[in-house]
Short mmCIF file of C-alpha atoms and ligand atoms in Angstrom, two decimals:
data_model
loop_
_atom_site.label_atom_id
_atom_site.label_comp_id
_atom_site.label_asym_id
_atom_site.label_seq_id
_atom_site.Cartn_x
_atom_site.Cartn_y
_atom_site.Cartn_z
CA MET B 1 1.85 1.01 -2.30
CA ARG B 2 1.07 3.41 0.51
CA ILE B 3 -0.14 2.33 3.94
CA LEU B 4 -1.61 4.22 6.92
CA ILE B 5 -1.08 2.90 10.45
CA VAL B 6 -3.43 4.20 13.16
CA GLU B 7 -2.15 2.91 16.53
CA ASP B 8 -1.70 4.85 19.78
CA ASP B 9 0.91 2.48 21.21
CA ARG B 10 3.99 4.32 19.94
CA THR B 11 6.34 1.36 20.23
CA LEU B 12 4.01 -0.93 18.30
CA ASN B 13 3.31 1.82 15.76
CA ALA B 14 7.05 2.32 15.18
CA GLN B 15 7.62 -1.45 14.85
CA MET B 16 4.92 -1.74 12.19
CA VAL B 17 6.26 1.33 10.33
CA ALA B 18 9.76 -0.18 10.28
CA ALA B 19 8.51 -3.61 9.14
CA LEU B 20 6.39 -2.14 6.32
CA LYS B 21 9.20 0.18 5.19
CA ARG B 22 11.53 -2.82 5.00
CA GLU B 23 8.96 -4.33 2.62
CA ASN B 24 9.22 -1.17 0.54
CA TYR B 25 5.83 0.38 1.34
CA ALA B 26 5.41 4.13 1.76
CA VAL B 27 4.03 4.48 5.30
CA ASP B 28 2.24 7.21 7.28
CA SER B 29 1.29 6.91 10.93
CA ALA B 30 -1.31 8.45 13.18
CA PHE B 31 -1.56 8.06 16.97
CA ASP B 32 -5.19 8.89 17.66
CA GLY B 33 -8.56 8.44 16.00
CA GLU B 34 -8.99 12.03 14.97
CA GLU B 35 -5.69 12.30 13.12
CA GLY B 36 -6.17 8.81 11.67
CA HIS B 37 -9.63 9.62 10.40
CA PHE B 38 -8.40 12.83 8.80
CA LEU B 39 -5.51 11.13 6.98
CA GLY B 40 -7.68 8.24 5.75
CA ASP B 41 -10.26 10.76 4.61
CA THR B 42 -7.86 12.97 2.66
CA GLU B 43 -4.93 10.82 1.46
CA PRO B 44 -5.06 7.96 -1.05
CA TYR B 45 -3.94 4.79 0.76
CA ASP B 46 -3.74 1.26 -0.62
CA ALA B 47 -4.45 -0.26 2.82
CA ILE B 48 -4.98 0.91 6.40
CA ILE B 49 -4.05 -0.78 9.69
CA LEU B 50 -6.47 0.46 12.35
CA ASP B 51 -6.32 -0.20 16.09
CA LEU B 52 -9.79 -0.22 17.64
CA GLY B 53 -8.84 1.18 21.07
CA LEU B 54 -7.78 4.73 20.23
CA PRO B 55 -7.84 8.10 22.05
CA GLU B 56 -10.03 10.99 20.77
CA VAL B 57 -12.20 8.89 18.44
CA ASP B 58 -12.36 5.07 18.75
CA GLY B 59 -11.41 2.86 15.83
CA LEU B 60 -14.91 1.55 15.10
CA THR B 61 -16.24 5.10 14.76
CA VAL B 62 -13.32 6.04 12.50
CA LEU B 63 -14.00 3.03 10.28
CA SER B 64 -17.77 3.69 10.13
CA ARG B 65 -17.12 7.31 9.14
CA TRP B 66 -14.79 6.30 6.31
CA ARG B 67 -17.26 3.73 5.01
CA SER B 68 -20.22 6.11 5.13
CA ALA B 69 -18.10 8.64 3.24
CA GLY B 70 -17.62 6.01 0.51
CA ILE B 71 -13.94 5.29 1.28
CA VAL B 72 -13.38 1.69 0.16
CA VAL B 73 -9.69 1.23 1.05
CA PRO B 74 -8.97 -2.24 2.57
CA VAL B 75 -8.81 -1.97 6.38
CA LEU B 76 -7.09 -4.42 8.71
CA ILE B 77 -8.23 -3.94 12.30
CA LEU B 78 -6.17 -4.74 15.40
CA THR B 79 -8.35 -6.27 18.11
CA ALA B 80 -7.91 -7.31 21.72
CA ARG B 81 -7.31 -10.95 22.42
CA ASP B 82 -10.39 -13.18 22.78
CA ASP B 83 -12.88 -10.38 22.29
CA TRP B 84 -15.08 -11.91 19.61
CA SER B 85 -17.72 -9.16 19.91
CA GLU B 86 -15.08 -6.60 18.91
CA LYS B 87 -14.29 -8.59 15.75
CA VAL B 88 -17.96 -8.88 14.84
CA ALA B 89 -18.46 -5.14 15.39
CA GLY B 90 -15.35 -4.48 13.28
CA PHE B 91 -16.61 -6.51 10.32
CA ASP B 92 -20.05 -4.90 10.62
CA ALA B 93 -18.38 -1.48 10.50
CA GLY B 94 -16.63 -2.44 7.25
CA ALA B 95 -13.32 -4.07 8.22
CA ASP B 96 -11.77 -6.45 5.67
CA ASP B 97 -9.65 -8.49 8.05
CA TYR B 98 -8.34 -8.51 11.61
CA VAL B 99 -5.28 -9.45 13.62
CA THR B 100 -5.51 -10.19 17.34
CA LYS B 101 -3.01 -8.62 19.71
CA PRO B 102 -0.34 -9.66 20.48
CA PHE B 103 0.68 -10.62 16.96
CA GLN B 104 3.76 -11.40 14.93
CA LEU B 105 4.70 -8.62 12.48
CA GLU B 106 4.99 -11.27 9.76
CA GLU B 107 1.28 -11.99 10.10
CA VAL B 108 0.38 -8.33 9.66
CA LEU B 109 2.63 -8.13 6.58
CA ALA B 110 1.06 -11.24 5.05
CA ARG B 111 -2.47 -9.98 5.66
CA ILE B 112 -1.67 -6.56 4.19
CA ARG B 113 -0.20 -8.18 1.06
CA ALA B 114 -3.34 -10.31 0.71
CA LEU B 115 -5.69 -7.33 1.19
CA ILE B 116 -3.89 -5.20 -1.41
CA ARG B 117 -3.77 -8.07 -3.87
CA ARG B 118 -7.46 -8.93 -3.45
CA ALA B 119 -8.45 -5.26 -3.76
CA ALA B 120 -6.62 -5.30 -7.11
CA GLY B 121 -8.50 -8.45 -8.15
CA HIS B 122 -5.58 -10.89 -7.91
CA ALA B 123 -6.30 -14.21 -6.23
CA SER B 124 -2.76 -15.56 -6.06
CA ALA B 125 0.24 -14.23 -4.16
CA VAL B 126 2.38 -13.69 -7.26
CA ILE B 127 1.34 -11.23 -9.97
CA ASN B 128 2.15 -11.99 -13.60
CA CYS B 129 2.08 -9.64 -16.55
CA GLY B 130 3.29 -11.33 -19.73
CA PRO B 131 6.80 -12.57 -18.96
CA VAL B 132 7.10 -10.27 -15.94
CA ARG B 133 6.50 -11.80 -12.54
CA LEU B 134 6.32 -9.89 -9.26
CA ASP B 135 6.38 -11.60 -5.90
CA PRO B 136 5.30 -8.99 -3.34
CA ARG B 137 6.92 -11.09 -0.60
CA GLY B 138 10.35 -9.49 -0.55
CA GLY B 139 9.69 -7.65 -3.81
CA ARG B 140 11.29 -10.09 -6.24
CA VAL B 141 10.91 -9.37 -9.95
CA THR B 142 11.70 -11.75 -12.79
CA VAL B 143 11.43 -11.34 -16.55
CA GLY B 144 11.19 -14.61 -18.47
CA GLY B 145 12.28 -16.40 -15.30
CA LEU B 146 15.44 -14.33 -14.86
CA PRO B 147 15.77 -12.13 -11.77
CA ILE B 148 15.85 -8.39 -12.44
CA ILE B 149 17.47 -5.88 -10.10
CA VAL B 150 15.24 -2.89 -9.40
CA THR B 151 15.77 -0.05 -6.93
CA ALA B 152 13.29 0.57 -4.11
CA GLN B 153 11.70 3.49 -6.02
CA GLU B 154 11.47 1.49 -9.25
CA LEU B 155 9.89 -1.43 -7.38
CA ARG B 156 7.22 0.83 -5.86
CA ILE B 157 6.23 2.12 -9.29
CA LEU B 158 6.31 -1.29 -10.95
CA SER B 159 4.31 -2.82 -8.09
CA TYR B 160 1.65 -0.11 -8.30
CA LEU B 161 1.36 -0.50 -12.08
CA MET B 162 1.18 -4.30 -11.83
CA HIS B 163 -1.53 -4.15 -9.17
CA ASN B 164 -3.45 -1.80 -11.51
CA MET B 165 -2.73 -3.59 -14.77
CA GLY B 166 -4.60 -2.25 -17.79
CA LYS B 167 -5.62 1.01 -16.07
CA VAL B 168 -4.20 4.37 -17.07
CA ILE B 169 -2.31 5.80 -14.09
CA SER B 170 -1.40 9.49 -13.99
CA ARG B 171 1.95 10.76 -12.76
CA SER B 172 0.29 12.42 -9.77
CA GLU B 173 -1.48 9.18 -8.80
CA LEU B 174 1.86 7.36 -8.96
CA ASN B 175 3.50 10.03 -6.84
CA GLU B 176 0.74 9.82 -4.22
CA HIS B 177 1.02 6.06 -3.92
CA ILE B 178 4.80 5.70 -3.82
CA HIS B 179 5.56 8.41 -1.26
CA GLY B 180 4.51 8.95 2.35
CA GLN B 181 3.35 12.20 3.91
CA ASP B 182 6.90 13.17 4.83
CA TRP B 183 7.72 13.41 1.14
CA ASP B 184 8.39 16.93 -0.07
CA ILE B 185 7.66 17.59 -3.73
CA ASN B 186 10.30 20.33 -3.80
CA SER B 187 13.00 17.99 -2.58
CA ILE B 188 12.93 15.55 -5.47
CA ARG B 189 15.79 15.80 -7.85
CA ASP B 190 15.34 15.50 -11.59
CA SER B 191 16.80 12.01 -11.46
CA ASN B 192 13.85 10.83 -9.36
CA THR B 193 10.93 12.19 -11.31
CA ILE B 194 8.34 9.65 -12.37
CA ASP B 195 9.32 9.95 -16.03
CA VAL B 196 12.97 9.22 -15.31
CA LEU B 197 12.09 6.27 -13.06
CA ILE B 198 9.71 4.88 -15.69
CA GLY B 199 12.50 5.21 -18.25
CA ARG B 200 14.82 3.17 -16.04
CA ILE B 201 12.19 0.47 -15.44
CA ARG B 202 11.50 0.24 -19.19
CA LYS B 203 15.14 -0.56 -19.89
CA LYS B 204 14.78 -3.65 -17.70
CA MET B 205 11.43 -4.80 -19.13
CA PRO B 206 10.19 -6.14 -22.46
CA SER B 207 9.48 -3.24 -24.84
CA GLY B 208 5.84 -2.18 -25.00
CA LEU B 209 5.07 -3.35 -21.46
CA ILE B 210 4.72 0.15 -20.01
CA GLN B 211 2.78 2.30 -22.44
CA THR B 212 2.71 6.09 -22.36
CA VAL B 213 -0.78 7.53 -22.68
CA ARG B 214 -0.09 11.01 -23.98
CA GLY B 215 -1.15 13.82 -21.71
CA VAL B 216 -2.48 11.38 -19.11
CA GLY B 217 0.12 8.98 -17.77
CA TYR B 218 1.11 5.35 -18.04
CA ARG B 219 -0.53 1.99 -18.52
CA LEU B 220 0.91 -1.44 -18.02
CA SER B 221 -0.34 -3.67 -20.78
CA GLU B 222 -0.57 -7.43 -20.69
CA LYS B 223 -0.48 -7.50 -24.48
CA ILE B 224 3.13 -6.79 -25.17
CA LEU B 225 3.94 -5.44 -28.61
CA1 LIG O 301 -4.78 1.12 21.48
#
């Protein structure tokens, strides 16, 4: 899952980046509205955290532009304390949720998890696929009730597939959602290609869970063979 943070307060931006990375998200940050708008417009994010008070272009304008361009990514806005009119304007511009400053990072993390989950059509916090169970809080995976050890990269892939259960996901889509902007395609070693990572995840999962769709990509199936 890949997140964009648009916040001009560099300290706060860095704190959110660190907290989200600890939760195993791929994270990009922008420090003004122009850069933020561009990234949200051109990169495929699973959620965006958007401050409303931004230099260059304000957050409400950025959000309105994304929505009128048909960008439906879940957006969590950061609003000033006690300014209810800002929240109303944010929802009218297409925000999905808000957090009031100052906030606890845990609250932002919980709201982001909920937004991503709801966007994927899951009502409950834990996602099940056959005997496989993923708890996005802390990234715990169990198979038939037994905990499974997965690496950070494997967890990102498994989490993306589980949030998109039943859909065919191409290798390039997986790559775009498990890496941030700082990722360099030339720097990946053979041992980290999507196919190799999928192979490692398969060894830990019931057979038939992750299906290969020839020439297209992968699909996580609830009907295990
Ligand atoms: Ca600000």
